[in-house]
Short mmCIF file of C-alpha atoms in Angstrom, two decimals:
data_model
loop_
_atom_site.label_atom_id
_atom_site.label_comp_id
_atom_site.label_asym_id
_atom_site.label_seq_id
_atom_site.Cartn_x
_atom_site.Cartn_y
_atom_site.Cartn_z
CA MET A 273 36.37 11.56 5.98
CA THR A 274 36.21 9.78 2.63
CA ILE A 275 33.17 8.42 0.78
CA TYR A 276 33.58 5.63 -1.77
CA GLU A 277 30.74 5.43 -4.29
CA LYS A 278 30.31 3.01 -7.19
CA GLN A 279 28.09 5.31 -9.27
CA LYS A 280 29.01 8.57 -10.99
CA GLU A 281 26.45 10.49 -8.93
CA ILE A 282 25.61 10.18 -5.24
CA SER A 283 22.56 10.11 -2.96
CA PHE A 284 19.94 9.19 -5.58
CA ILE A 285 16.69 8.05 -3.91
CA SER A 286 14.91 5.33 -5.88
CA GLN A 287 11.55 6.45 -4.46
CA SER A 288 11.90 9.36 -6.92
CA ILE A 289 11.37 7.00 -9.86
CA PRO A 290 7.53 6.92 -9.78
CA LEU A 291 7.44 10.73 -9.68
CA TYR A 292 9.72 10.88 -12.71
CA LEU A 293 7.48 8.42 -14.55
CA MET A 294 4.47 10.57 -13.67
CA GLY A 295 5.99 13.42 -15.65
CA HIS A 296 8.13 15.28 -13.15
CA ASN A 297 11.05 15.48 -15.58
CA ASP A 298 13.41 17.21 -13.17
CA ILE A 299 13.01 14.60 -10.42
CA LEU A 300 16.04 12.57 -11.50
CA LYS A 301 18.16 15.68 -11.12
CA ASN A 302 16.49 16.52 -7.83
CA GLY A 303 16.32 12.92 -6.61
CA GLY A 304 19.79 13.29 -5.13
CA TYR A 305 19.75 15.27 -1.91
CA THR A 306 23.34 16.44 -2.01
CA THR A 307 26.16 16.72 -4.53
CA ILE A 308 29.83 15.86 -4.60
CA LYS A 309 30.64 19.57 -4.78
CA GLU A 310 28.57 20.32 -1.67
CA LEU A 311 30.24 17.52 0.29
CA GLU A 312 33.73 18.57 -0.77
CA ALA A 313 32.94 22.11 0.40
CA GLN A 314 32.48 20.58 3.87
CA GLY A 315 35.89 18.92 3.70
CA ILE A 316 34.57 15.47 2.76
CA GLN A 317 36.51 13.65 0.06
CA VAL A 318 34.32 11.79 -2.42
CA LYS A 319 35.74 9.04 -4.61
CA ALA A 320 32.98 8.45 -7.16
CA GLN A 321 33.07 5.54 -9.62
CA SER A 322 35.09 3.58 -7.09
CA VAL A 323 34.27 -0.06 -6.48
CA VAL A 324 35.17 -1.50 -3.07
CA ARG A 325 36.33 -5.06 -3.76
CA ASN A 326 37.18 -6.24 -0.27
CA ILE A 327 37.27 -5.16 3.37
CA ASP A 328 39.62 -6.50 6.04
CA THR A 329 38.34 -5.58 9.48
CA LEU A 330 41.44 -7.04 11.19
CA THR A 331 43.85 -4.69 9.45
CA LYS A 332 41.24 -1.95 8.98
CA GLN A 333 41.80 -1.76 5.25
CA ILE A 334 39.55 -1.45 2.23
CA PHE A 335 40.59 -2.54 -1.26
CA PHE A 336 39.07 -0.70 -4.24
CA THR A 337 39.40 0.00 -7.94
CA GLN A 338 38.60 3.30 -9.63
CA GLU A 339 36.54 3.78 -12.80
CA GLU A 340 37.78 1.44 -15.56
CA SER A 341 41.11 0.67 -13.93
CA ASN A 342 41.90 -2.86 -12.77
CA ASN A 343 44.56 -1.62 -10.36
CA VAL A 344 43.57 -2.41 -6.78
CA GLU A 345 44.24 0.41 -4.33
CA THR A 346 44.11 0.27 -0.55
CA ALA A 347 43.04 2.68 2.16
CA THR A 348 42.97 2.42 5.93
CA TYR A 349 40.28 3.60 8.31
CA ASP A 350 39.69 4.26 11.99
CA LYS A 351 35.91 3.90 11.71
CA LEU A 352 34.00 2.33 8.83
CA VAL A 353 30.35 2.95 7.93
CA LEU A 354 28.91 0.51 5.43
CA ALA A 355 25.97 1.95 3.47
CA THR A 356 26.01 -0.33 0.44
CA GLY A 357 22.24 -0.57 0.14
CA SER A 358 20.41 -3.46 -1.47
CA TYR A 359 19.94 -5.23 -4.76
CA PRO A 360 16.63 -6.22 -6.37
CA LEU A 361 15.56 -9.84 -6.35
CA LEU A 362 15.53 -11.46 -9.79
CA PRO A 363 13.98 -14.71 -11.04
CA MET A 364 16.16 -17.80 -11.07
CA PHE A 365 15.49 -18.33 -14.77
CA SER A 366 18.08 -18.42 -17.53
CA GLY A 367 17.48 -16.91 -20.96
CA GLU A 368 18.47 -14.28 -23.51
CA PHE A 369 15.75 -11.86 -22.44
CA LYS A 370 17.69 -9.78 -19.91
CA GLU A 371 17.22 -6.49 -21.79
CA ARG A 372 13.46 -6.95 -21.58
CA LEU A 373 13.49 -7.84 -17.88
CA ILE A 374 13.63 -4.62 -15.87
CA VAL A 375 14.10 -3.94 -12.16
CA VAL A 376 13.45 -0.67 -10.32
CA LYS A 377 16.53 0.63 -8.58
CA ASN A 378 18.49 3.41 -10.29
CA ILE A 379 18.33 6.24 -12.82
CA GLU A 380 18.98 3.95 -15.78
CA ASP A 381 16.10 1.68 -14.73
CA ALA A 382 13.81 4.71 -14.63
CA LYS A 383 14.82 5.73 -18.14
CA ARG A 384 14.26 2.19 -19.46
CA ILE A 385 10.76 2.08 -17.98
CA ARG A 386 9.91 5.47 -19.40
CA TYR A 387 11.05 4.30 -22.86
CA LEU A 388 8.34 1.63 -22.61
CA PHE A 389 5.69 4.37 -22.76
CA GLU A 390 6.44 4.66 -26.47
CA THR A 391 7.42 1.11 -27.36
CA ALA A 392 5.35 -1.37 -25.32
CA LYS A 393 1.74 -2.45 -25.65
CA ARG A 394 1.76 -5.19 -23.00
CA ILE A 395 3.78 -5.31 -19.79
CA ILE A 396 3.83 -7.81 -16.95
CA VAL A 397 4.60 -6.47 -13.48
CA VAL A 398 5.70 -9.13 -10.99
CA GLY A 399 5.18 -8.17 -7.36
CA GLY A 400 2.21 -6.44 -5.71
CA GLY A 401 4.01 -4.25 -3.18
CA PHE A 402 4.17 -0.46 -3.26
CA ILE A 403 6.51 -0.38 -6.27
CA GLY A 404 4.48 -2.87 -8.29
CA VAL A 405 1.21 -1.07 -7.57
CA GLU A 406 2.63 2.37 -8.36
CA LEU A 407 4.22 1.27 -11.63
CA SER A 408 1.17 -0.69 -12.76
CA ARG A 409 -1.07 2.37 -12.41
CA ILE A 410 1.42 4.70 -14.12
CA LEU A 411 1.94 2.36 -17.08
CA ALA A 412 -1.80 1.68 -17.43
CA SER A 413 -2.44 5.45 -17.59
CA HIS A 414 -0.35 5.46 -20.79
CA GLY A 415 -2.65 2.95 -22.48
CA ILE A 416 -0.42 -0.06 -21.88
CA LYS A 417 -2.11 -3.36 -21.05
CA ILE A 418 -0.85 -4.41 -17.63
CA THR A 419 -0.90 -7.81 -15.95
CA LEU A 420 0.13 -7.70 -12.29
CA ILE A 421 1.32 -11.01 -10.81
CA GLN A 422 1.13 -11.30 -7.01
CA ALA A 423 2.07 -14.39 -4.98
CA HIS A 424 -0.11 -13.45 -2.00
CA SER A 425 -3.90 -13.63 -1.96
CA TYR A 426 -4.15 -9.82 -1.97
CA LEU A 427 -1.97 -6.85 -2.86
CA LEU A 428 0.28 -4.92 -0.47
CA ASP A 429 0.09 -7.71 2.09
CA LYS A 430 3.22 -6.54 3.94
CA TYR A 431 1.59 -3.20 4.70
CA LEU A 432 -2.21 -3.55 4.59
CA ASP A 433 -4.88 -5.85 5.92
CA GLU A 434 -7.25 -7.39 3.42
CA PRO A 435 -10.10 -4.82 3.64
CA ALA A 436 -7.82 -1.91 2.73
CA ALA A 437 -6.05 -3.96 0.07
CA ARG A 438 -9.33 -4.90 -1.64
CA ASN A 439 -10.13 -1.20 -2.07
CA ILE A 440 -6.86 -0.70 -3.95
CA GLU A 441 -7.48 -3.81 -6.06
CA ALA A 442 -10.93 -2.54 -7.04
CA LEU A 443 -9.46 0.80 -8.05
CA MET A 444 -6.79 -0.82 -10.21
CA GLN A 445 -9.24 -3.17 -11.87
CA SER A 446 -11.44 -0.18 -12.74
CA GLU A 447 -8.39 1.23 -14.51
CA GLY A 448 -8.13 -1.90 -16.66
CA ILE A 449 -5.28 -3.64 -14.82
CA ASP A 450 -5.43 -7.43 -14.84
CA ILE A 451 -4.54 -8.63 -11.33
CA GLN A 452 -3.48 -12.25 -10.90
CA LEU A 453 -3.42 -13.20 -7.20
CA SER A 454 -2.05 -16.28 -5.41
CA THR A 455 0.21 -17.08 -8.32
CA PHE A 456 3.89 -16.74 -9.12
CA PRO A 457 6.23 -17.20 -12.11
CA VAL A 458 7.88 -20.54 -12.74
CA ASP A 459 9.52 -19.70 -16.06
CA ILE A 460 10.15 -16.86 -18.50
CA ARG A 461 10.83 -17.58 -22.16
CA GLU A 462 11.41 -15.49 -25.25
CA GLU A 463 9.28 -17.13 -27.96
CA GLU A 464 8.07 -16.36 -31.46
CA ASN A 465 4.47 -15.34 -32.08
CA LYS A 466 3.20 -15.19 -35.67
CA GLU A 467 1.01 -12.16 -34.93
CA THR A 468 3.09 -10.16 -32.46
CA GLY A 469 6.65 -11.20 -33.29
CA THR A 470 9.09 -12.15 -30.57
CA ALA A 471 7.23 -12.11 -27.27
CA LEU A 472 8.34 -12.53 -23.70
CA ASN A 473 6.16 -15.24 -22.17
CA LEU A 474 5.76 -15.72 -18.45
CA TYR A 475 4.50 -19.10 -17.20
CA THR A 476 2.93 -19.42 -13.76
CA ASP A 477 2.41 -22.18 -11.24
CA HIS A 478 -1.22 -22.33 -12.46
CA TYR A 479 -0.01 -23.47 -15.89
CA GLU A 480 -1.02 -20.14 -17.39
CA LYS A 481 0.95 -18.18 -19.97
CA PHE A 482 1.07 -14.37 -20.11
CA GLU A 483 2.61 -12.57 -23.06
CA ALA A 484 4.35 -9.21 -22.86
CA ASP A 485 6.80 -6.87 -24.55
CA ALA A 486 8.66 -6.45 -21.26
CA ILE A 487 8.54 -7.67 -17.67
CA ILE A 488 9.15 -5.45 -14.64
CA TYR A 489 10.32 -7.44 -11.64
CA SER A 490 9.51 -5.80 -8.28
CA VAL A 491 9.38 -8.59 -5.72
CA GLY A 492 11.63 -6.97 -3.16
CA PHE A 493 15.26 -6.47 -2.23
CA ARG A 494 18.13 -8.25 -0.53
CA PRO A 495 20.79 -6.54 1.60
CA ASN A 496 24.11 -5.89 -0.13
CA SER A 497 26.11 -7.18 2.81
CA PHE A 498 28.62 -9.50 1.12
CA LEU A 499 31.66 -7.28 1.84
CA LEU A 500 31.32 -8.03 5.56
CA ALA A 501 29.46 -11.34 5.37
CA ASN A 502 32.17 -13.41 7.08
CA GLN A 503 33.44 -10.70 9.43
CA VAL A 504 30.40 -9.43 11.32
CA GLU A 505 27.16 -10.94 12.56
CA LEU A 506 24.32 -11.12 10.05
CA GLY A 507 20.61 -11.09 10.87
CA ASP A 508 17.22 -11.10 9.16
CA MET A 509 17.44 -11.73 5.39
CA GLY A 510 21.24 -11.66 5.62
CA ALA A 511 21.33 -8.00 6.63
CA ILE A 512 24.14 -6.81 8.89
CA GLU A 513 23.10 -7.00 12.54
CA VAL A 514 23.48 -3.67 14.32
CA ASP A 515 22.71 -2.42 17.82
CA ASP A 516 20.80 0.69 18.90
CA TYR A 517 23.86 2.81 18.02
CA MET A 518 24.15 1.31 14.50
CA GLN A 519 27.31 -0.52 15.55
CA THR A 520 27.97 -3.99 14.16
CA SER A 521 29.53 -6.88 16.09
CA HIS A 522 32.88 -5.25 15.24
CA GLN A 523 33.29 -2.16 17.43
CA ASP A 524 34.80 0.05 14.72
CA VAL A 525 32.34 -0.91 11.96
CA PHE A 526 28.86 0.59 11.56
CA ALA A 527 26.14 -0.30 9.04
CA VAL A 528 23.15 1.77 7.92
CA GLY A 529 20.32 1.68 5.42
CA ASP A 530 19.28 -1.18 3.20
CA CYS A 531 22.27 -3.36 4.15
CA ALA A 532 21.46 -3.28 7.89
CA THR A 533 18.77 -4.55 10.21
CA SER A 534 16.24 -2.27 11.93
CA LYS A 535 14.70 -2.19 15.36
CA VAL A 536 10.92 -2.22 14.82
CA ASN A 537 8.53 -1.18 17.57
CA ARG A 538 6.57 -4.06 19.15
CA VAL A 539 8.28 -6.65 16.97
CA LYS A 540 10.54 -9.33 18.45
CA GLY A 541 14.09 -9.24 17.16
CA ARG A 542 15.52 -6.92 14.56
CA ARG A 543 14.08 -6.96 11.04
CA TYR A 544 15.20 -6.12 7.54
CA LEU A 545 13.32 -2.94 6.60
CA PRO A 546 14.65 -1.43 3.34
CA HIS A 547 13.25 2.08 3.02
CA ALA A 548 14.67 5.53 2.34
CA SER A 549 13.38 7.18 5.51
CA GLU A 550 14.84 4.38 7.64
CA ALA A 551 18.21 4.72 5.91
CA ILE A 552 18.28 8.46 6.60
CA ARG A 553 17.41 7.94 10.28
CA GLN A 554 20.10 5.30 10.68
CA GLY A 555 22.74 7.38 8.92
CA GLY A 556 22.19 10.28 11.29
CA ILE A 557 22.41 8.01 14.34
CA ALA A 558 25.64 6.38 13.12
CA ALA A 559 27.26 9.78 12.53
CA ILE A 560 26.50 10.86 16.10
CA ASN A 561 27.96 7.67 17.56
CA LEU A 562 31.21 7.32 15.60
CA ALA A 563 33.24 8.86 18.41
CA GLY A 564 31.37 6.85 21.06
CA PRO A 565 27.84 5.71 21.95
CA LYS A 566 25.72 8.81 22.56
CA GLN A 567 22.33 8.44 20.86
CA LYS A 568 20.14 5.35 20.55
CA ILE A 569 17.85 5.04 17.56
CA ILE A 570 14.11 5.25 18.15
CA PRO A 571 12.44 2.02 16.94
CA SER A 572 10.88 2.21 13.51
CA GLU A 573 7.14 2.01 12.91
CA GLY A 574 7.58 1.15 9.23
CA THR A 575 5.94 4.36 7.98
CA TYR A 576 5.14 4.49 4.27
CA SER A 577 3.26 6.85 1.97
CA MET A 578 2.35 6.47 -1.68
CA ASN A 579 0.78 9.31 -3.65
CA LEU A 580 -0.40 8.93 -7.24
CA ASP A 581 -2.43 11.54 -9.10
CA GLY A 582 -4.27 12.91 -6.09
CA ARG A 583 -4.79 9.54 -4.39
CA THR A 584 -2.90 8.73 -1.20
CA LEU A 585 -2.14 5.41 0.45
CA CYS A 586 -0.14 5.40 3.66
CA ALA A 587 0.48 3.10 6.61
CA THR A 588 2.43 2.90 9.83
CA GLY A 589 2.80 0.44 12.69
CA LEU A 590 1.49 -3.12 12.65
CA ASN A 591 -1.38 -4.28 10.51
CA LYS A 592 -3.81 -6.66 12.23
CA LYS A 593 -2.29 -9.77 10.69
CA ASN A 594 1.22 -8.88 11.88
CA ALA A 595 0.01 -7.70 15.29
CA GLU A 596 -1.65 -11.06 15.90
CA ALA A 597 1.54 -12.81 14.79
CA GLU A 598 3.40 -10.83 17.47
CA GLY A 599 0.97 -12.09 20.12
CA PHE A 600 -1.36 -9.10 20.47
CA GLU A 601 -5.05 -9.63 21.06
CA CYS A 602 -6.19 -6.85 18.81
CA GLY A 603 -9.11 -5.41 16.93
CA MET A 604 -9.50 -3.17 13.91
CA VAL A 605 -12.04 -0.42 13.28
CA HIS A 606 -12.80 1.29 9.99
CA TYR A 607 -14.33 4.65 9.14
CA ARG A 608 -14.88 6.47 5.87
CA ASN A 609 -15.42 10.22 5.94
CA ASP A 610 -16.70 11.87 2.76
CA PHE A 611 -16.74 15.51 1.73
CA LEU A 612 -20.04 17.39 1.61
CA ASN A 613 -19.83 18.78 -1.90
CA SER A 614 -17.25 16.68 -3.74
CA ASP A 615 -16.16 13.10 -4.31
CA GLU A 616 -13.16 13.45 -1.98
CA TYR A 617 -12.97 11.05 0.93
CA THR A 618 -10.73 9.50 3.58
CA ASN A 619 -10.76 5.79 4.40
CA ILE A 620 -8.97 4.76 7.59
CA TRP A 621 -8.42 1.44 9.36
CA LEU A 622 -6.98 1.58 12.89
CA VAL A 623 -5.48 -1.47 14.63
CA TYR A 624 -5.52 -1.43 18.43
CA GLU A 625 -4.95 -3.70 21.44
CA ARG A 626 -8.31 -4.77 22.81
CA LYS A 627 -7.51 -4.70 26.54
CA THR A 628 -5.70 -1.36 26.67
CA HIS A 629 -6.92 0.43 23.51
CA LYS A 630 -3.27 1.16 22.72
CA ILE A 631 -2.75 2.11 19.09
CA LEU A 632 -0.82 -0.50 17.10
CA GLY A 633 -1.09 0.72 13.51
CA VAL A 634 -3.06 2.54 10.87
CA GLN A 635 -3.81 2.22 7.16
CA VAL A 636 -5.18 5.23 5.26
CA GLU A 637 -6.46 5.50 1.70
CA GLY A 638 -8.30 8.29 -0.04
CA THR A 639 -8.42 11.32 -2.30
CA ALA A 640 -8.68 14.09 0.28
CA GLU A 641 -5.70 16.43 0.45
CA GLY A 642 -3.12 16.03 3.20
CA ILE A 643 -4.26 12.72 4.63
CA ALA A 644 -0.72 11.29 4.71
CA ILE A 645 -0.29 13.29 7.91
CA TYR A 646 -2.26 10.54 9.66
CA ALA A 647 0.68 8.16 9.16
CA ASP A 648 3.05 10.60 10.89
CA LEU A 649 0.53 11.32 13.66
CA ILE A 650 -0.13 7.66 14.44
CA SER A 651 3.57 6.81 14.18
CA LEU A 652 4.26 9.32 16.94
CA ALA A 653 1.35 7.99 19.02
CA ILE A 654 2.69 4.44 18.75
CA GLN A 655 6.19 5.62 19.64
CA GLN A 656 4.77 7.23 22.79
CA ASN A 657 2.79 4.07 23.62
CA LEU A 658 -0.51 5.94 23.57
CA ALA A 659 -4.05 4.61 23.70
CA ILE A 660 -6.71 6.06 21.42
CA GLU A 661 -8.20 7.96 24.39
CA ASP A 662 -4.87 9.75 24.88
CA VAL A 663 -5.25 11.51 21.54
CA GLU A 664 -9.05 11.59 21.23
CA PHE A 665 -9.46 15.17 22.47
CA SER A 666 -6.15 16.58 21.27
CA ASP A 667 -6.30 20.08 19.80
CA PHE A 668 -6.53 19.22 16.09
CA TYR A 669 -7.87 21.72 13.58
CA PHE A 670 -11.56 21.66 12.61
CA LYS A 671 -12.09 19.46 9.54
CA HIS A 672 -13.99 21.83 7.22
CA GLY A 673 -15.75 20.24 4.28
CA TYR A 674 -16.17 16.75 5.73
CA LYS A 675 -19.61 15.35 6.47
CA ASN A 676 -18.25 14.52 9.91
CA PRO A 677 -16.17 17.57 10.93
CA ASN A 678 -15.02 15.91 14.15
CA GLY A 679 -12.31 14.23 12.13
CA MET A 680 -11.15 10.64 12.16
CA ILE A 681 -9.48 10.30 15.56
CA LYS A 682 -12.55 11.13 17.67
CA THR A 683 -14.74 8.91 15.53
CA LEU A 684 -12.30 6.00 15.67
CA ALA A 685 -12.13 6.31 19.47
CA GLN A 686 -15.91 6.05 19.65
CA LEU A 687 -15.89 2.98 17.40
CA ILE A 688 -13.24 1.29 19.52
CA ARG A 689 -15.23 1.81 22.71
CA GLN A 690 -18.30 0.36 21.01
CA GLU A 691 -16.30 -2.70 19.94
CA ASP A 692 -14.33 -3.14 23.17
CA PRO A 693 -15.60 -1.17 26.18
CA LYS A 694 -12.98 -0.89 28.89
CA SER A 695 -13.92 -2.73 32.06
#
């Protein structure tokens, strides 16, 4: 087995970047979950700093160059696994400001953002997803004036429903972050300012101008699928279409991670779902099936968790907006459980199907310790097609310290029956 990798190091997880920016200085070193030396000890050859230029699935050949050489080398394969990941979306604007326009993808991006702690007074963050929210809060904690630009009418719209999102917005505004909703950039220009020197100005569709020392662009990713674009079937967002065994439309070619589609529970068709945990799941499934189809992948629930300075935000399954778009007649119940003798709390919103009380998704926000476990718990419940009553009296530990020690699941089940009694 041979691995071809463009970078000098391997297996870096970009989700490590916020932790690094929060002060965990060793996270860049520990953000990679294996090393070249460890892989070679298992008999795996690793060709780092190798750029694959072309793939020919008819002749089963790859064409690559190594390091700074322009000499094209070839290699043949019996089975090919494409794990080329994704690339960040960038604005379609021209200009000489590229060094001040930063994306969030690799180690060098993390170092550039951290350098802003010492050099920037004003930063614009474009994109109100998990990355944009995390970075905005981290940068604001260093005394930097932050303007967050979000095209949707509320933050985190791909993951949360509006009630949960408004809680996060209120928190960020209390931290001094300027949130601009329902607006998007139409131009970026580097212009002179008599008072501040050369500024990077962002112009929006509302004819507003925002000035900054740097702009962080975090509006999402596109699959890096161009090497196979004309040789296998592509799906959502141009990602490589794969089956339940991670096999592409070519029987000897597999695709995993951010370049491939995902099977999402209770969602029609396969979707593009770039996320580290999904990539790891898919990689394991592909490895099992290289010699022949043995193990199907379990559909994803889209499970996410964000933790910043003792505050957790996590979600899994469908939010109410997406559940309704998939044809479910659904409801949503909310409960907040506070601690008796502290300010800690848990906020939870559960989405369910009205007729059956089957669990469709959950969104959790709060400061209580360990609440991200709810995302894993509900993900498993959705996978098993359970109704809220199926887990209501499960043997969960007693919730010491909460005003309501019964915990969230029992209380949510009671709320659902009040909203939608079963006939």
